[in-house]
N, CA, C and O atoms as a Maestro MAE file, in Angstrom:
{
 s_m_m2io_version
 :::
 2.0.0
}

f_m_ct {
 s_m_title
 :::
 protein
 m_atom[336] {
  # First column is atom index #
  i_m_mmod_type
  r_m_x_coord
  r_m_y_coord
  r_m_z_coord
  i_m_residue_number
  s_m_chain_name
  s_m_pdb_residue_name
  s_m_pdb_atom_name
  i_m_atomic_number
  :::
  1 25 16.204 0.599 29.116 1 A "MET " " N  " 7
  2 3 15.015 0.196 29.177 1 A "MET " " CA " 6
  3 2 14.910 -0.647 27.819 1 A "MET " " C  " 6
  4 15 15.377 -0.175 26.783 1 A "MET " " O  " 8
  5 25 14.269 -1.949 27.840 2 A "LYS " " N  " 7
  6 3 14.435 -2.708 26.689 2 A "LYS " " CA " 6
  7 2 13.099 -3.240 26.457 2 A "LYS " " C  " 6
  8 15 12.365 -3.418 27.429 2 A "LYS " " O  " 8
  9 25 12.681 -3.526 25.225 3 A "TYR " " N  " 7
  10 3 11.476 -4.142 24.947 3 A "TYR " " CA " 6
  11 2 11.715 -5.874 25.200 3 A "TYR " " C  " 6
  12 15 12.789 -6.467 25.098 3 A "TYR " " O  " 8
  13 25 10.559 -6.383 25.507 4 A "LEU " " N  " 7
  14 3 10.931 -8.054 25.908 4 A "LEU " " CA " 6
  15 2 11.505 -8.695 24.676 4 A "LEU " " C  " 6
  16 15 11.901 -9.851 24.823 4 A "LEU " " O  " 8
  17 25 11.620 -8.152 23.491 5 A "THR " " N  " 7
  18 3 12.494 -8.745 22.526 5 A "THR " " CA " 6
  19 2 13.956 -8.529 22.845 5 A "THR " " C  " 6
  20 15 14.797 -9.250 22.307 5 A "THR " " O  " 8
  21 25 14.254 -7.713 23.570 6 A "GLY " " N  " 7
  22 3 15.679 -7.079 23.992 6 A "GLY " " CA " 6
  23 2 16.283 -6.089 23.247 6 A "GLY " " C  " 6
  24 15 17.512 -6.025 23.241 6 A "GLY " " O  " 8
  25 25 15.485 -5.152 22.494 7 A "GLU " " N  " 7
  26 3 15.893 -4.130 21.792 7 A "GLU " " CA " 6
  27 2 15.770 -2.895 22.652 7 A "GLU " " C  " 6
  28 15 14.818 -2.724 23.414 7 A "GLU " " O  " 8
  29 25 16.553 -2.222 22.537 8 A "GLU " " N  " 7
  30 3 16.701 -0.905 23.421 8 A "GLU " " CA " 6
  31 2 15.687 -0.157 23.037 8 A "GLU " " C  " 6
  32 15 15.413 -0.068 21.841 8 A "GLU " " O  " 8
  33 25 14.860 0.602 24.145 9 A "ILE " " N  " 7
  34 3 13.804 1.550 23.755 9 A "ILE " " CA " 6
  35 2 14.445 2.988 23.457 9 A "ILE " " C  " 6
  36 15 15.358 3.440 24.147 9 A "ILE " " O  " 8
  37 25 13.947 3.591 22.487 10 A "ARG " " N  " 7
  38 3 14.756 4.763 22.111 10 A "ARG " " CA " 6
  39 2 13.529 5.831 22.075 10 A "ARG " " C  " 6
  40 15 12.371 5.418 22.023 10 A "ARG " " O  " 8
  41 25 13.816 7.172 22.104 11 A "ALA " " N  " 7
  42 3 12.977 8.272 22.011 11 A "ALA " " CA " 6
  43 2 12.668 8.381 20.339 11 A "ALA " " C  " 6
  44 15 13.495 8.440 19.429 11 A "ALA " " O  " 8
  45 25 11.318 8.387 20.268 12 A "GLY " " N  " 7
  46 3 10.978 8.512 18.505 12 A "GLY " " CA " 6
  47 2 10.330 6.988 18.272 12 A "GLY " " C  " 6
  48 15 9.524 6.846 17.353 12 A "GLY " " O  " 8
  49 25 10.645 6.001 19.005 13 A "ASP " " N  " 7
  50 3 10.146 4.814 18.632 13 A "ASP " " CA " 6
  51 2 8.439 4.930 18.424 13 A "ASP " " C  " 6
  52 15 7.823 5.659 19.201 13 A "ASP " " O  " 8
  53 25 7.843 4.327 17.555 14 A "VAL " " N  " 7
  54 3 6.512 4.088 17.523 14 A "VAL " " CA " 6
  55 2 6.207 2.953 18.190 14 A "VAL " " C  " 6
  56 15 7.013 2.024 18.130 14 A "VAL " " O  " 8
  57 25 5.114 2.822 18.875 15 A "ILE " " N  " 7
  58 3 4.863 1.581 19.600 15 A "ILE " " CA " 6
  59 2 3.376 1.370 19.750 15 A "ILE " " C  " 6
  60 15 2.557 2.243 19.463 15 A "ILE " " O  " 8
  61 25 3.100 0.322 20.155 16 A "THR " " N  " 7
  62 3 1.699 -0.133 20.568 16 A "THR " " CA " 6
  63 2 1.837 -0.744 21.914 16 A "THR " " C  " 6
  64 15 2.753 -1.451 22.334 16 A "THR " " O  " 8
  65 25 0.614 -0.286 22.593 17 A "GLU " " N  " 7
  66 3 0.436 -0.988 24.072 17 A "GLU " " CA " 6
  67 2 -0.967 -1.311 24.206 17 A "GLU " " C  " 6
  68 15 -1.810 -0.504 24.597 17 A "GLU " " O  " 8
  69 25 -1.201 -2.513 23.872 18 A "GLY " " N  " 7
  70 3 -2.535 -3.087 23.690 18 A "GLY " " CA " 6
  71 2 -3.545 -2.254 22.737 18 A "GLY " " C  " 6
  72 15 -3.193 -2.356 21.562 18 A "GLY " " O  " 8
  73 25 -4.333 -1.713 22.857 19 A "GLU " " N  " 7
  74 3 -5.258 -0.984 21.880 19 A "GLU " " CA " 6
  75 2 -4.482 0.523 21.451 19 A "GLU " " C  " 6
  76 15 -4.823 1.158 20.454 19 A "GLU " " O  " 8
  77 25 -3.459 0.935 22.326 20 A "ARG " " N  " 7
  78 3 -3.103 2.290 22.356 20 A "ARG " " CA " 6
  79 2 -1.809 2.225 21.160 20 A "ARG " " C  " 6
  80 15 -0.917 1.379 21.093 20 A "ARG " " O  " 8
  81 25 -1.991 3.161 20.451 21 A "LYS " " N  " 7
  82 3 -0.642 3.602 19.777 21 A "LYS " " CA " 6
  83 2 0.039 4.645 20.092 21 A "LYS " " C  " 6
  84 15 -0.735 5.478 20.561 21 A "LYS " " O  " 8
  85 25 1.156 5.039 20.069 22 A "GLY " " N  " 7
  86 3 1.839 6.142 20.220 22 A "GLY " " CA " 6
  87 2 3.451 6.160 19.945 22 A "GLY " " C  " 6
  88 15 3.995 5.226 19.355 22 A "GLY " " O  " 8
  89 25 4.214 7.371 20.450 23 A "ARG " " N  " 7
  90 3 5.499 7.477 20.357 23 A "ARG " " CA " 6
  91 2 6.290 7.605 21.319 23 A "ARG " " C  " 6
  92 15 5.859 8.450 22.104 23 A "ARG " " O  " 8
  93 25 7.483 7.057 21.709 24 A "VAL " " N  " 7
  94 3 8.251 7.305 23.089 24 A "VAL " " CA " 6
  95 2 8.822 8.727 22.750 24 A "VAL " " C  " 6
  96 15 9.393 9.028 21.702 24 A "VAL " " O  " 8
  97 25 8.550 9.602 23.890 25 A "VAL " " N  " 7
  98 3 9.208 10.990 23.769 25 A "VAL " " CA " 6
  99 2 10.363 11.153 24.633 25 A "VAL " " C  " 6
  100 15 11.155 12.042 24.321 25 A "VAL " " O  " 8
  101 25 10.603 10.439 25.682 26 A "PHE " " N  " 7
  102 3 11.934 10.171 26.081 26 A "PHE " " CA " 6
  103 2 11.910 8.957 27.110 26 A "PHE " " C  " 6
  104 15 10.928 8.448 27.649 26 A "PHE " " O  " 8
  105 25 13.169 8.653 27.228 27 A "VAL " " N  " 7
  106 3 13.305 7.446 28.281 27 A "VAL " " CA " 6
  107 2 14.571 8.103 29.078 27 A "VAL " " C  " 6
  108 15 15.717 8.379 28.721 27 A "VAL " " O  " 8
  109 25 13.834 8.237 30.367 28 A "LEU " " N  " 7
  110 3 15.114 8.638 31.548 28 A "LEU " " CA " 6
  111 2 16.174 7.616 31.752 28 A "LEU " " C  " 6
  112 15 17.338 7.869 32.061 28 A "LEU " " O  " 8
  113 25 15.763 6.668 31.589 29 A "ASP " " N  " 7
  114 3 17.172 5.502 32.064 29 A "ASP " " CA " 6
  115 2 18.264 5.619 31.311 29 A "ASP " " C  " 6
  116 15 19.361 5.381 31.816 29 A "ASP " " O  " 8
  117 25 18.127 6.081 29.717 30 A "THR " " N  " 7
  118 3 19.255 6.259 29.024 30 A "THR " " CA " 6
  119 2 19.499 7.868 28.778 30 A "THR " " C  " 6
  120 15 20.451 8.345 28.161 30 A "THR " " O  " 8
  121 25 18.333 8.661 29.454 31 A "ASN " " N  " 7
  122 3 18.528 10.082 29.341 31 A "ASN " " CA " 6
  123 2 18.508 10.476 27.619 31 A "ASN " " C  " 6
  124 15 19.305 11.277 27.129 31 A "ASN " " O  " 8
  125 25 17.695 9.924 27.014 32 A "ASP " " N  " 7
  126 3 17.117 10.014 25.517 32 A "ASP " " CA " 6
  127 2 16.059 10.738 25.369 32 A "ASP " " C  " 6
  128 15 15.011 10.218 25.752 32 A "ASP " " O  " 8
  129 25 16.001 11.909 24.876 33 A "PHE " " N  " 7
  130 3 14.694 12.811 24.699 33 A "PHE " " CA " 6
  131 2 14.522 13.484 23.245 33 A "PHE " " C  " 6
  132 15 15.468 14.126 22.788 33 A "PHE " " O  " 8
  133 25 13.493 13.367 22.613 34 A "LEU " " N  " 7
  134 3 13.044 14.109 21.558 34 A "LEU " " CA " 6
  135 2 13.341 15.445 21.825 34 A "LEU " " C  " 6
  136 15 13.260 15.871 22.977 34 A "LEU " " O  " 8
  137 25 13.708 16.226 20.797 35 A "ASP " " N  " 7
  138 3 13.841 17.775 20.961 35 A "ASP " " CA " 6
  139 2 12.722 18.264 21.464 35 A "ASP " " C  " 6
  140 15 11.638 17.874 21.031 35 A "ASP " " O  " 8
  141 25 12.807 19.142 22.399 36 A "GLY " " N  " 7
  142 3 11.625 20.081 22.924 36 A "GLY " " CA " 6
  143 2 11.192 19.361 24.387 36 A "GLY " " C  " 6
  144 15 10.473 19.830 25.269 36 A "GLY " " O  " 8
  145 25 11.757 18.292 24.346 37 A "TRP " " N  " 7
  146 3 11.237 17.707 25.951 37 A "TRP " " CA " 6
  147 2 12.671 17.939 26.688 37 A "TRP " " C  " 6
  148 15 13.743 17.499 26.272 37 A "TRP " " O  " 8
  149 25 12.463 18.787 27.973 38 A "ASP " " N  " 7
  150 3 13.571 19.232 28.678 38 A "ASP " " CA " 6
  151 2 13.892 18.121 29.782 38 A "ASP " " C  " 6
  152 15 12.966 17.986 30.581 38 A "ASP " " O  " 8
  153 25 14.762 17.472 29.958 39 A "PRO " " N  " 7
  154 3 15.398 16.572 30.854 39 A "PRO " " CA " 6
  155 2 15.247 17.025 32.351 39 A "PRO " " C  " 6
  156 15 14.805 16.247 33.197 39 A "PRO " " O  " 8
  157 25 15.617 18.270 32.638 40 A "VAL " " N  " 7
  158 3 15.715 18.781 33.856 40 A "VAL " " CA " 6
  159 2 14.024 18.867 34.361 40 A "VAL " " C  " 6
  160 15 13.642 18.567 35.492 40 A "VAL " " O  " 8
  161 25 13.347 19.234 33.506 41 A "HIS " " N  " 7
  162 3 11.906 19.264 33.750 41 A "HIS " " CA " 6
  163 2 11.265 17.877 34.118 41 A "HIS " " C  " 6
  164 15 10.236 17.892 34.793 41 A "HIS " " O  " 8
  165 25 11.798 16.697 33.725 42 A "TRP " " N  " 7
  166 3 11.084 15.607 34.038 42 A "TRP " " CA " 6
  167 2 11.975 14.639 34.780 42 A "TRP " " C  " 6
  168 15 11.626 13.465 34.909 42 A "TRP " " O  " 8
  169 25 13.201 15.126 35.311 43 A "ALA " " N  " 7
  170 3 14.112 14.259 36.174 43 A "ALA " " CA " 6
  171 2 13.476 13.776 37.504 43 A "ALA " " C  " 6
  172 15 13.843 12.742 38.062 43 A "ALA " " O  " 8
  173 25 12.497 14.590 37.978 44 A "TYR " " N  " 7
  174 3 11.702 14.112 39.212 44 A "TYR " " CA " 6
  175 2 11.074 12.519 39.091 44 A "TYR " " C  " 6
  176 15 10.974 11.738 40.037 44 A "TYR " " O  " 8
  177 25 10.766 12.309 37.986 45 A "LEU " " N  " 7
  178 3 10.125 10.927 37.654 45 A "LEU " " CA " 6
  179 2 11.151 9.980 37.932 45 A "LEU " " C  " 6
  180 15 10.688 8.857 38.132 45 A "LEU " " O  " 8
  181 25 12.559 10.069 38.021 46 A "GLY " " N  " 7
  182 3 13.222 8.785 38.235 46 A "GLY " " CA " 6
  183 2 13.602 8.285 37.196 46 A "GLY " " C  " 6
  184 15 14.233 8.932 36.361 46 A "GLY " " O  " 8
  185 25 13.247 6.877 37.038 47 A "ASP " " N  " 7
  186 3 13.355 5.981 35.820 47 A "ASP " " CA " 6
  187 2 12.048 5.755 35.226 47 A "ASP " " C  " 6
  188 15 10.975 5.851 35.822 47 A "ASP " " O  " 8
  189 25 12.256 5.384 33.759 48 A "GLY " " N  " 7
  190 3 11.150 4.977 33.236 48 A "GLY " " CA " 6
  191 2 10.885 5.754 31.689 48 A "GLY " " C  " 6
  192 15 11.914 6.197 31.181 48 A "GLY " " O  " 8
  193 25 9.908 5.905 31.094 49 A "MET " " N  " 7
  194 3 9.819 6.506 29.922 49 A "MET " " CA " 6
  195 2 8.292 7.347 29.616 49 A "MET " " C  " 6
  196 15 7.337 7.145 30.366 49 A "MET " " O  " 8
  197 25 8.216 8.061 28.732 50 A "MET " " N  " 7
  198 3 7.074 8.937 28.429 50 A "MET " " CA " 6
  199 2 6.722 8.505 27.191 50 A "MET " " C  " 6
  200 15 7.575 8.461 26.305 50 A "MET " " O  " 8
  201 25 5.275 8.087 26.933 51 A "ILE " " N  " 7
  202 3 4.879 7.826 25.663 51 A "ILE " " CA " 6
  203 2 3.712 8.857 25.403 51 A "ILE " " C  " 6
  204 15 2.979 9.093 26.364 51 A "ILE " " O  " 8
  205 25 3.489 9.428 24.334 52 A "ASP " " N  " 7
  206 3 2.576 10.007 23.795 52 A "ASP " " CA " 6
  207 2 1.667 9.344 22.960 52 A "ASP " " C  " 6
  208 15 1.973 9.165 21.781 52 A "ASP " " O  " 8
  209 25 0.402 8.883 23.481 53 A "THR " " N  " 7
  210 3 -0.555 7.957 22.840 53 A "THR " " CA " 6
  211 2 -1.578 8.990 22.246 53 A "THR " " C  " 6
  212 15 -1.841 10.145 22.581 53 A "THR " " O  " 8
  213 25 -2.119 8.090 21.139 54 A "ASP " " N  " 7
  214 3 -3.314 8.734 20.284 54 A "ASP " " CA " 6
  215 2 -4.476 8.891 21.104 54 A "ASP " " C  " 6
  216 15 -5.192 9.892 21.062 54 A "ASP " " O  " 8
  217 25 -4.687 7.791 21.935 55 A "GLN " " N  " 7
  218 3 -6.030 7.828 22.637 55 A "GLN " " CA " 6
  219 2 -6.044 8.415 24.168 55 A "GLN " " C  " 6
  220 15 -7.097 8.553 24.790 55 A "GLN " " O  " 8
  221 25 -4.918 8.703 24.637 56 A "ALA " " N  " 7
  222 3 -4.988 8.962 26.236 56 A "ALA " " CA " 6
  223 2 -3.780 10.132 26.356 56 A "ALA " " C  " 6
  224 15 -3.519 10.627 27.453 56 A "ALA " " O  " 8
  225 25 -3.201 10.455 25.360 57 A "GLY " " N  " 7
  226 3 -2.145 11.729 25.748 57 A "GLY " " CA " 6
  227 2 -0.922 11.134 26.215 57 A "GLY " " C  " 6
  228 15 -0.444 10.102 25.745 57 A "GLY " " O  " 8
  229 25 -0.344 11.927 27.311 58 A "LEU " " N  " 7
  230 3 0.755 11.532 27.794 58 A "LEU " " CA " 6
  231 2 0.657 10.465 28.835 58 A "LEU " " C  " 6
  232 15 -0.116 10.612 29.782 58 A "LEU " " O  " 8
  233 25 1.562 9.167 28.682 59 A "VAL " " N  " 7
  234 3 1.329 8.148 29.581 59 A "VAL " " CA " 6
  235 2 2.845 7.728 30.392 59 A "VAL " " C  " 6
  236 15 3.553 7.151 29.567 59 A "VAL " " O  " 8
  237 25 3.287 7.801 31.244 60 A "PHE " " N  " 7
  238 3 4.205 7.660 31.940 60 A "PHE " " CA " 6
  239 2 4.446 6.175 32.357 60 A "PHE " " C  " 6
  240 15 3.510 5.642 32.953 60 A "PHE " " O  " 8
  241 25 5.676 5.359 32.109 61 A "LYS " " N  " 7
  242 3 5.659 4.014 32.172 61 A "LYS " " CA " 6
  243 2 7.100 3.841 32.907 61 A "LYS " " C  " 6
  244 15 8.166 4.104 32.352 61 A "LYS " " O  " 8
  245 25 6.981 3.386 34.165 62 A "PRO " " N  " 7
  246 3 8.153 3.193 35.011 62 A "PRO " " CA " 6
  247 2 8.749 1.916 34.712 62 A "PRO " " C  " 6
  248 15 9.922 1.674 34.996 62 A "PRO " " O  " 8
  249 25 7.869 0.965 34.065 63 A "TRP " " N  " 7
  250 3 8.404 -0.410 33.783 63 A "TRP " " CA " 6
  251 2 7.937 -0.734 32.509 63 A "TRP " " C  " 6
  252 15 7.295 0.036 31.795 63 A "TRP " " O  " 8
  253 25 8.300 -2.015 32.191 64 A "ILE " " N  " 7
  254 3 7.855 -2.424 30.755 64 A "ILE " " CA " 6
  255 2 7.007 -3.704 30.896 64 A "ILE " " C  " 6
  256 15 7.392 -4.650 31.582 64 A "ILE " " O  " 8
  257 25 5.821 -3.700 30.212 65 A "ASP " " N  " 7
  258 3 4.988 -4.900 30.196 65 A "ASP " " CA " 6
  259 2 4.904 -5.577 28.947 65 A "ASP " " C  " 6
  260 15 5.397 -5.052 27.949 65 A "ASP " " O  " 8
  261 25 4.345 -6.666 28.888 66 A "GLU " " N  " 7
  262 3 4.302 -7.498 27.699 66 A "GLU " " CA " 6
  263 2 3.538 -6.968 26.600 66 A "GLU " " C  " 6
  264 15 3.714 -7.406 25.463 66 A "GLU " " O  " 8
  265 25 2.600 -5.950 26.880 67 A "ASP " " N  " 7
  266 3 1.728 -5.217 25.863 67 A "ASP " " CA " 6
  267 2 2.808 -4.287 25.109 67 A "ASP " " C  " 6
  268 15 2.405 -4.010 23.979 67 A "ASP " " O  " 8
  269 25 3.597 -3.934 25.298 68 A "LEU " " N  " 7
  270 3 4.464 -2.998 24.722 68 A "LEU " " CA " 6
  271 2 5.284 -3.461 23.638 68 A "LEU " " C  " 6
  272 15 6.209 -4.244 23.852 68 A "LEU " " O  " 8
  273 25 5.013 -3.034 22.487 69 A "ILE " " N  " 7
  274 3 5.378 -3.517 21.416 69 A "ILE " " CA " 6
  275 2 6.052 -2.417 20.333 69 A "ILE " " C  " 6
  276 15 5.349 -1.527 19.852 69 A "ILE " " O  " 8
  277 25 7.490 -2.558 19.989 70 A "LEU " " N  " 7
  278 3 7.723 -1.605 18.951 70 A "LEU " " CA " 6
  279 2 7.407 -1.978 17.500 70 A "LEU " " C  " 6
  280 15 7.554 -3.075 16.962 70 A "LEU " " O  " 8
  281 25 6.961 -0.877 16.998 71 A "VAL " " N  " 7
  282 3 6.153 -0.878 15.676 71 A "VAL " " CA " 6
  283 2 7.304 -0.451 14.376 71 A "VAL " " C  " 6
  284 15 7.414 -1.004 13.282 71 A "VAL " " O  " 8
  285 25 7.975 0.549 14.842 72 A "ALA " " N  " 7
  286 3 9.013 1.204 14.000 72 A "ALA " " CA " 6
  287 2 9.830 1.981 14.530 72 A "ALA " " C  " 6
  288 15 9.417 2.707 15.434 72 A "ALA " " O  " 8
  289 25 11.141 2.046 14.142 73 A "ARG " " N  " 7
  290 3 11.979 3.271 14.585 73 A "ARG " " CA " 6
  291 2 11.912 4.369 13.738 73 A "ARG " " C  " 6
  292 15 11.812 4.256 12.516 73 A "ARG " " O  " 8
  293 25 11.964 5.448 14.341 74 A "SER " " N  " 7
  294 3 11.864 6.523 13.467 74 A "SER " " CA " 6
  295 2 13.393 7.370 13.264 74 A "SER " " C  " 6
  296 15 14.176 7.732 14.142 74 A "SER " " O  " 8
  297 25 13.473 7.505 12.000 75 A "ASP " " N  " 7
  298 3 14.785 8.316 11.577 75 A "ASP " " CA " 6
  299 2 14.135 9.854 11.202 75 A "ASP " " C  " 6
  300 15 14.835 10.867 11.207 75 A "ASP " " O  " 8
  301 25 12.908 9.855 10.927 76 A "LYS " " N  " 7
  302 3 12.609 11.236 10.508 76 A "LYS " " CA " 6
  303 2 12.200 12.321 11.599 76 A "LYS " " C  " 6
  304 15 11.977 13.509 11.369 76 A "LYS " " O  " 8
  305 25 12.140 11.635 12.918 77 A "ILE " " N  " 7
  306 3 11.898 12.745 14.007 77 A "ILE " " CA " 6
  307 2 13.554 12.831 14.587 77 A "ILE " " C  " 6
  308 15 14.295 11.858 14.724 77 A "ILE " " O  " 8
  309 25 13.849 14.061 14.837 78 A "LYS " " N  " 7
  310 3 15.125 14.346 15.532 78 A "LYS " " CA " 6
  311 2 14.996 14.117 16.634 78 A "LYS " " C  " 6
  312 15 13.969 14.463 17.217 78 A "LYS " " O  " 8
  313 25 16.170 13.352 17.372 79 A "HIS " " N  " 7
  314 3 16.079 13.293 18.639 79 A "HIS " " CA " 6
  315 2 17.655 13.153 19.116 79 A "HIS " " C  " 6
  316 15 18.530 12.824 18.316 79 A "HIS " " O  " 8
  317 25 17.904 13.420 20.413 80 A "HIS " " N  " 7
  318 3 19.321 13.420 20.622 80 A "HIS " " CA " 6
  319 2 19.233 12.779 22.082 80 A "HIS " " C  " 6
  320 15 18.217 12.488 22.713 80 A "HIS " " O  " 8
  321 25 20.617 12.633 22.461 81 A "GLU " " N  " 7
  322 3 20.916 12.188 23.773 81 A "GLU " " CA " 6
  323 2 21.279 13.462 24.857 81 A "GLU " " C  " 6
  324 15 22.357 14.057 24.825 81 A "GLU " " O  " 8
  325 25 20.303 13.735 25.712 82 A "ALA " " N  " 7
  326 3 20.754 14.882 26.452 82 A "ALA " " CA " 6
  327 2 21.710 14.641 27.413 82 A "ALA " " C  " 6
  328 15 21.803 13.542 27.959 82 A "ALA " " O  " 8
  329 25 22.327 15.438 27.630 83 A "ARG " " N  " 7
  330 3 23.630 15.317 28.555 83 A "ARG " " CA " 6
  331 2 23.405 16.191 30.013 83 A "ARG " " C  " 6
  332 15 22.857 17.292 30.068 83 A "ARG " " O  " 8
  333 25 23.871 15.558 30.988 84 A "PRO " " N  " 7
  334 3 23.513 16.411 32.025 84 A "PRO " " CA " 6
  335 2 24.421 17.548 32.352 84 A "PRO " " C  " 6
  336 15 24.136 18.323 33.265 84 A "PRO " " O  " 8
  :::
 }
 m_bond[335] {
  # First column is bond index #
  i_m_from
  i_m_to
  i_m_order
  :::
  1 1 2 1
  2 2 3 1
  3 3 4 2
  4 3 5 1
  5 5 6 1
  6 6 7 1
  7 7 8 2
  8 7 9 1
  9 9 10 1
  10 10 11 1
  11 11 12 2
  12 11 13 1
  13 13 14 1
  14 14 15 1
  15 15 16 2
  16 15 17 1
  17 17 18 1
  18 18 19 1
  19 19 20 2
  20 19 21 1
  21 21 22 1
  22 22 23 1
  23 23 24 2
  24 23 25 1
  25 25 26 1
  26 26 27 1
  27 27 28 2
  28 27 29 1
  29 29 30 1
  30 30 31 1
  31 31 32 2
  32 31 33 1
  33 33 34 1
  34 34 35 1
  35 35 36 2
  36 35 37 1
  37 37 38 1
  38 38 39 1
  39 39 40 2
  40 39 41 1
  41 41 42 1
  42 42 43 1
  43 43 44 2
  44 43 45 1
  45 45 46 1
  46 46 47 1
  47 47 48 2
  48 47 49 1
  49 49 50 1
  50 50 51 1
  51 51 52 2
  52 51 53 1
  53 53 54 1
  54 54 55 1
  55 55 56 2
  56 55 57 1
  57 57 58 1
  58 58 59 1
  59 59 60 2
  60 59 61 1
  61 61 62 1
  62 62 63 1
  63 63 64 2
  64 63 65 1
  65 65 66 1
  66 66 67 1
  67 67 68 2
  68 67 69 1
  69 69 70 1
  70 70 71 1
  71 71 72 2
  72 71 73 1
  73 73 74 1
  74 74 75 1
  75 75 76 2
  76 75 77 1
  77 77 78 1
  78 78 79 1
  79 79 80 2
  80 79 81 1
  81 81 82 1
  82 82 83 1
  83 83 84 2
  84 83 85 1
  85 85 86 1
  86 86 87 1
  87 87 88 2
  88 87 89 1
  89 89 90 1
  90 90 91 1
  91 91 92 2
  92 91 93 1
  93 93 94 1
  94 94 95 1
  95 95 96 2
  96 95 97 1
  97 97 98 1
  98 98 99 1
  99 99 100 2
  100 99 101 1
  101 101 102 1
  102 102 103 1
  103 103 104 2
  104 103 105 1
  105 105 106 1
  106 106 107 1
  107 107 108 2
  108 107 109 1
  109 109 110 1
  110 110 111 1
  111 111 112 2
  112 111 113 1
  113 113 114 1
  114 114 115 1
  115 115 116 2
  116 115 117 1
  117 117 118 1
  118 118 119 1
  119 119 120 2
  120 119 121 1
  121 121 122 1
  122 122 123 1
  123 123 124 2
  124 123 125 1
  125 125 126 1
  126 126 127 1
  127 127 128 2
  128 127 129 1
  129 129 130 1
  130 130 131 1
  131 131 132 2
  132 131 133 1
  133 133 134 1
  134 134 135 1
  135 135 136 2
  136 135 137 1
  137 137 138 1
  138 138 139 1
  139 139 140 2
  140 139 141 1
  141 141 142 1
  142 142 143 1
  143 143 144 2
  144 143 145 1
  145 145 146 1
  146 146 147 1
  147 147 148 2
  148 147 149 1
  149 149 150 1
  150 150 151 1
  151 151 152 2
  152 151 153 1
  153 153 154 1
  154 154 155 1
  155 155 156 2
  156 155 157 1
  157 157 158 1
  158 158 159 1
  159 159 160 2
  160 159 161 1
  161 161 162 1
  162 162 163 1
  163 163 164 2
  164 163 165 1
  165 165 166 1
  166 166 167 1
  167 167 168 2
  168 167 169 1
  169 169 170 1
  170 170 171 1
  171 171 172 2
  172 171 173 1
  173 173 174 1
  174 174 175 1
  175 175 176 2
  176 175 177 1
  177 177 178 1
  178 178 179 1
  179 179 180 2
  180 179 181 1
  181 181 182 1
  182 182 183 1
  183 183 184 2
  184 183 185 1
  185 185 186 1
  186 186 187 1
  187 187 188 2
  188 187 189 1
  189 189 190 1
  190 190 191 1
  191 191 192 2
  192 191 193 1
  193 193 194 1
  194 194 195 1
  195 195 196 2
  196 195 197 1
  197 197 198 1
  198 198 199 1
  199 199 200 2
  200 199 201 1
  201 201 202 1
  202 202 203 1
  203 203 204 2
  204 203 205 1
  205 205 206 1
  206 206 207 1
  207 207 208 2
  208 207 209 1
  209 209 210 1
  210 210 211 1
  211 211 212 2
  212 211 213 1
  213 213 214 1
  214 214 215 1
  215 215 216 2
  216 215 217 1
  217 217 218 1
  218 218 219 1
  219 219 220 2
  220 219 221 1
  221 221 222 1
  222 222 223 1
  223 223 224 2
  224 223 225 1
  225 225 226 1
  226 226 227 1
  227 227 228 2
  228 227 229 1
  229 229 230 1
  230 230 231 1
  231 231 232 2
  232 231 233 1
  233 233 234 1
  234 234 235 1
  235 235 236 2
  236 235 237 1
  237 237 238 1
  238 238 239 1
  239 239 240 2
  240 239 241 1
  241 241 242 1
  242 242 243 1
  243 243 244 2
  244 243 245 1
  245 245 246 1
  246 246 247 1
  247 247 248 2
  248 247 249 1
  249 249 250 1
  250 250 251 1
  251 251 252 2
  252 251 253 1
  253 253 254 1
  254 254 255 1
  255 255 256 2
  256 255 257 1
  257 257 258 1
  258 258 259 1
  259 259 260 2
  260 259 261 1
  261 261 262 1
  262 262 263 1
  263 263 264 2
  264 263 265 1
  265 265 266 1
  266 266 267 1
  267 267 268 2
  268 267 269 1
  269 269 270 1
  270 270 271 1
  271 271 272 2
  272 271 273 1
  273 273 274 1
  274 274 275 1
  275 275 276 2
  276 275 277 1
  277 277 278 1
  278 278 279 1
  279 279 280 2
  280 279 281 1
  281 281 282 1
  282 282 283 1
  283 283 284 2
  284 283 285 1
  285 285 286 1
  286 286 287 1
  287 287 288 2
  288 287 289 1
  289 289 290 1
  290 290 291 1
  291 291 292 2
  292 291 293 1
  293 293 294 1
  294 294 295 1
  295 295 296 2
  296 295 297 1
  297 297 298 1
  298 298 299 1
  299 299 300 2
  300 299 301 1
  301 301 302 1
  302 302 303 1
  303 303 304 2
  304 303 305 1
  305 305 306 1
  306 306 307 1
  307 307 308 2
  308 307 309 1
  309 309 310 1
  310 310 311 1
  311 311 312 2
  312 311 313 1
  313 313 314 1
  314 314 315 1
  315 315 316 2
  316 315 317 1
  317 317 318 1
  318 318 319 1
  319 319 320 2
  320 319 321 1
  321 321 322 1
  322 322 323 1
  323 323 324 2
  324 323 325 1
  325 325 326 1
  326 326 327 1
  327 327 328 2
  328 327 329 1
  329 329 330 1
  330 330 331 1
  331 331 332 2
  332 331 333 1
  333 333 334 1
  334 334 335 1
  335 335 336 2
  :::
 }
}
């Protein structure tokens, strides 16, 4: 999955989506998960990503819309690429 700017979406990214602010916790398409998020538990969702938002809690996004904007990459939050 990519932002409309062409940059790859990664677990740990700080984003805004309209009025909501949040952090990407996993991207199913690339199998990229923050530590503590079990890929097996979320595999039933297919493709897409999960965002932990300040205002609404967890929000699953199966596709990207024009409101999703990368604010910052996070090197401080440990993430890894889960392997099947």
